[in-house]
Coordinates of C-alpha atoms in Angstrom, one line a residue:
X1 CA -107.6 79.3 -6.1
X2 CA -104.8 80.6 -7.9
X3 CA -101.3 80.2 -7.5
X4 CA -97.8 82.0 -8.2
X5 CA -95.0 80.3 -10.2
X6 CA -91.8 81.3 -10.9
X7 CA -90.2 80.4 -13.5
X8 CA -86.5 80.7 -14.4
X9 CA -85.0 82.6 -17.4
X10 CA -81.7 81.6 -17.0
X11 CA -79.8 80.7 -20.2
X12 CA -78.3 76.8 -19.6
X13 CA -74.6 76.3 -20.4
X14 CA -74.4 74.8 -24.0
X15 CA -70.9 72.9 -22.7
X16 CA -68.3 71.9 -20.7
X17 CA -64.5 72.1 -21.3
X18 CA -62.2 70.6 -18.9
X19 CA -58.9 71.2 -19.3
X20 CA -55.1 70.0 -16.8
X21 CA -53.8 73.1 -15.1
X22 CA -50.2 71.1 -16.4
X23 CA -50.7 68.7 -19.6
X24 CA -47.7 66.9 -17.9
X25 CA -46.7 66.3 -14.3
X26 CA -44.0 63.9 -12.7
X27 CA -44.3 60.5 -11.1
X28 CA -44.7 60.3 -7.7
X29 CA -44.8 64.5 -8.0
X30 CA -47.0 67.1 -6.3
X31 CA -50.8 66.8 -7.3
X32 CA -52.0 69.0 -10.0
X33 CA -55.2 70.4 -10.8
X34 CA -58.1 69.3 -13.5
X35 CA -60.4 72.2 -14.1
X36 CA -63.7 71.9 -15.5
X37 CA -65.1 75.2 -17.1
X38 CA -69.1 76.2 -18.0
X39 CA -69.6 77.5 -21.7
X40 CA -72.3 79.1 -23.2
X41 CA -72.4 80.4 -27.5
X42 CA -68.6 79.2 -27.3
X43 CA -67.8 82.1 -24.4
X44 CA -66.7 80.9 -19.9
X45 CA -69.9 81.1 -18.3
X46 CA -70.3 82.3 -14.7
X47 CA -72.8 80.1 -13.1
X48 CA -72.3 79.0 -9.5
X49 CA -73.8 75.6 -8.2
X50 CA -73.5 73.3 -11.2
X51 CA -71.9 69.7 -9.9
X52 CA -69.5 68.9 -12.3
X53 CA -68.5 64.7 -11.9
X54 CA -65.2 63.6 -12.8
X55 CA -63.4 60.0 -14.0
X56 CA -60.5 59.2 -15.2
X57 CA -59.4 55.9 -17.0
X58 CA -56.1 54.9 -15.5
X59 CA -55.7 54.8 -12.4
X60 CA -52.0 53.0 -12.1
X61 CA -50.5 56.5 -13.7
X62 CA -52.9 58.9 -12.1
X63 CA -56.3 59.4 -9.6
X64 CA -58.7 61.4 -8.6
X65 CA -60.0 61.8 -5.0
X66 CA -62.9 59.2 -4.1
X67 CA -65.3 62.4 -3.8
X68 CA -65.1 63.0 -7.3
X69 CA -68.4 65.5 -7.6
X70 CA -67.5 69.2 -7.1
X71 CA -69.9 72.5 -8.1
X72 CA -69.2 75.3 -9.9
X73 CA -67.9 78.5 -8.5
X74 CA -69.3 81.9 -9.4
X75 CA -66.8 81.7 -11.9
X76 CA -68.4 78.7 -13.8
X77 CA -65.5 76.3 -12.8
X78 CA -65.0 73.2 -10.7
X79 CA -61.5 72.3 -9.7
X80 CA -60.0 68.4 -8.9
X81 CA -56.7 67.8 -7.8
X82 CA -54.9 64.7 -10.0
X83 CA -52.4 63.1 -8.0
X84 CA -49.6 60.5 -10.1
X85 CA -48.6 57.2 -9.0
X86 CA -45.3 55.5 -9.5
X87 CA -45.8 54.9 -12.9
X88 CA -45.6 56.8 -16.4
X89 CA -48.4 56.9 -18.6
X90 CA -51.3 58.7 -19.6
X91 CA -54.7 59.2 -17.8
X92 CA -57.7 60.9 -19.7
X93 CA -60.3 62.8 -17.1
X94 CA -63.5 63.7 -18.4
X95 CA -65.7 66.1 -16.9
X96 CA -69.4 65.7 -16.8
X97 CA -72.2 68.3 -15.9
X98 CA -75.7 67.2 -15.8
X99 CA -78.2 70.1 -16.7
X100 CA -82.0 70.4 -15.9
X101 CA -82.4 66.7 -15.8
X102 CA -81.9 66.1 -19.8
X103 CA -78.7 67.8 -20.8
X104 CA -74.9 66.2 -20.3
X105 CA -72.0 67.9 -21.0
X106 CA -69.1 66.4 -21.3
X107 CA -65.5 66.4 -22.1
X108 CA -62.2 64.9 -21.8
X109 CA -58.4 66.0 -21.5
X110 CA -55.4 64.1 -21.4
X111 CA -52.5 64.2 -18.5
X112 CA -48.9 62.7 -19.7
X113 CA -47.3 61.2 -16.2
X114 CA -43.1 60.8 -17.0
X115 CA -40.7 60.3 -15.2
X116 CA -37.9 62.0 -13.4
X117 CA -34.9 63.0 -15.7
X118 CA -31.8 65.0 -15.3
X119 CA -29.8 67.1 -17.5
X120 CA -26.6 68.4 -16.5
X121 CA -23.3 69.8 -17.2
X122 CA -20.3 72.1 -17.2
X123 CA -19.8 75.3 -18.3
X124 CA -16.3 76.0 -19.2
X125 CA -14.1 78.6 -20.6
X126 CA -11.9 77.7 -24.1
X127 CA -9.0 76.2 -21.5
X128 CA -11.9 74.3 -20.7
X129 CA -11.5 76.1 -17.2
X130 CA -14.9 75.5 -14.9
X131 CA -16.8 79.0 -15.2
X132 CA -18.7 79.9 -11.8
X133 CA -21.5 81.7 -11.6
X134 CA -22.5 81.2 -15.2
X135 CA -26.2 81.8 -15.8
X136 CA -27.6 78.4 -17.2
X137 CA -30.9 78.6 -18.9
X138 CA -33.8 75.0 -19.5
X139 CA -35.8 75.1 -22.3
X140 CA -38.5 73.1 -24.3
X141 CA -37.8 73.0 -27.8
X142 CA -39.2 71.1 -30.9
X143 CA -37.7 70.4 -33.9
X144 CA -38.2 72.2 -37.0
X145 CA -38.6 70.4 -40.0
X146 CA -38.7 73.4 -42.1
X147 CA -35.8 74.6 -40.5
X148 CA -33.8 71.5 -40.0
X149 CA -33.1 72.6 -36.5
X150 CA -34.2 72.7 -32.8
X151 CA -36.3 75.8 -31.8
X152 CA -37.1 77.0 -28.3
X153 CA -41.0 77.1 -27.4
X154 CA -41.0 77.7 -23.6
X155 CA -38.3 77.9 -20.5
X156 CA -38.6 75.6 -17.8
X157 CA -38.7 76.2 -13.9
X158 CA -36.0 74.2 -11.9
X159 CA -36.6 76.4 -8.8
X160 CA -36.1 72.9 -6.6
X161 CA -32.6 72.1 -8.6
X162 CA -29.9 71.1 -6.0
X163 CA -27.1 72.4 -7.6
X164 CA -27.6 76.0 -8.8
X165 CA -28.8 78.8 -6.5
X166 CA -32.3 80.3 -6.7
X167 CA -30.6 82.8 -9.3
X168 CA -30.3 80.1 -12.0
X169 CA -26.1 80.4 -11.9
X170 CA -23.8 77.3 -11.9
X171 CA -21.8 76.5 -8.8
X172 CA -18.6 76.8 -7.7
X173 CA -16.9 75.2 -10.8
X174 CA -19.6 75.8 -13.1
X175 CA -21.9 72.3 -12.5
X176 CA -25.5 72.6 -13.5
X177 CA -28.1 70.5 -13.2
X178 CA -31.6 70.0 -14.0

């Protein structure tokens, strides 16, 4: 009696890297996404059908859905939404993938939860005359030390922003607000 058995040669991912599709999202805000990603030798690996568990350690600022187990796609990721509460704070979600019965893989990101804020303004002329139609530009900046100064790393979306038109140009009397 003899019998045939197959046996896989399929290399098994080495890690996991989860990483927040935003590091930061707004209280009470529109959920964001967590994504969990398959590595292999340091390179994304495309392996459908791995269940990838997730947890997170604060729940007041952020949580997950009670289903928190969701398997690979045939890219090698695994997507969560993260949805804020009412309060501000940080929430670490760690991904977990459990290989052929001996191997874990994990890893953990961090999600800051703040607050609303606004920032607004006038744009005038020297007569310190309103100016419509002005285009008015939000950025994140850091400060330089080197420099002494504040330096622009990334501009900011306010598509949602009450008082300027989808253009990104002040109102009437040259209000802005972010």
């Amino acid at each position: 009696m003899c019998a045939k058995v197959k046996i896989s040669t399929q290399a098994v991912p080495d890690a996991v890297v989860v990483t927040p599709q935003s590091s930061t999202i707004l209280v009470g805000g529109q959920p964001d996404w967590v994504i969990a990603q398959l590595y292999l030798n340091g390179q994304p690996y495309k392996l459908a059908g791995i269940g990838i568990t997730f947890f997170s350690d604060n729940d007041t600022v952020a949580t997950l859905p009670s289903v928190k187990t969701n398997v690979t796609d045939v890219n090698g990721q695994a997507w969560i939404p993260l949805t804020s509460n009412m309060n501000a704070g940080q929430v670490h979600v760690t991904a977990q993938a459990s290989i052929v019965h001996i191997t874990n893989l994990t890893d953990t990101t961090t999600v800051n939860v703040v607050n609303w804020g606004t920032i607004s303004g006038i744009v005038t002329d020297k007569n310190k005359n309103g100016i419509p139609d002005a285009t008015v530009s939000l950025w994140n900046c850091y400060y330089n030390e080197t420099s002494g100064g504040w330096e622009p790393t990334s501009y900011v979306m306010a598509p949602e922003n009450p008082q300027l038109t989808n253009t990104g140009r002040t109102a009437a009397v040259g209000m802005y607000t972010f």
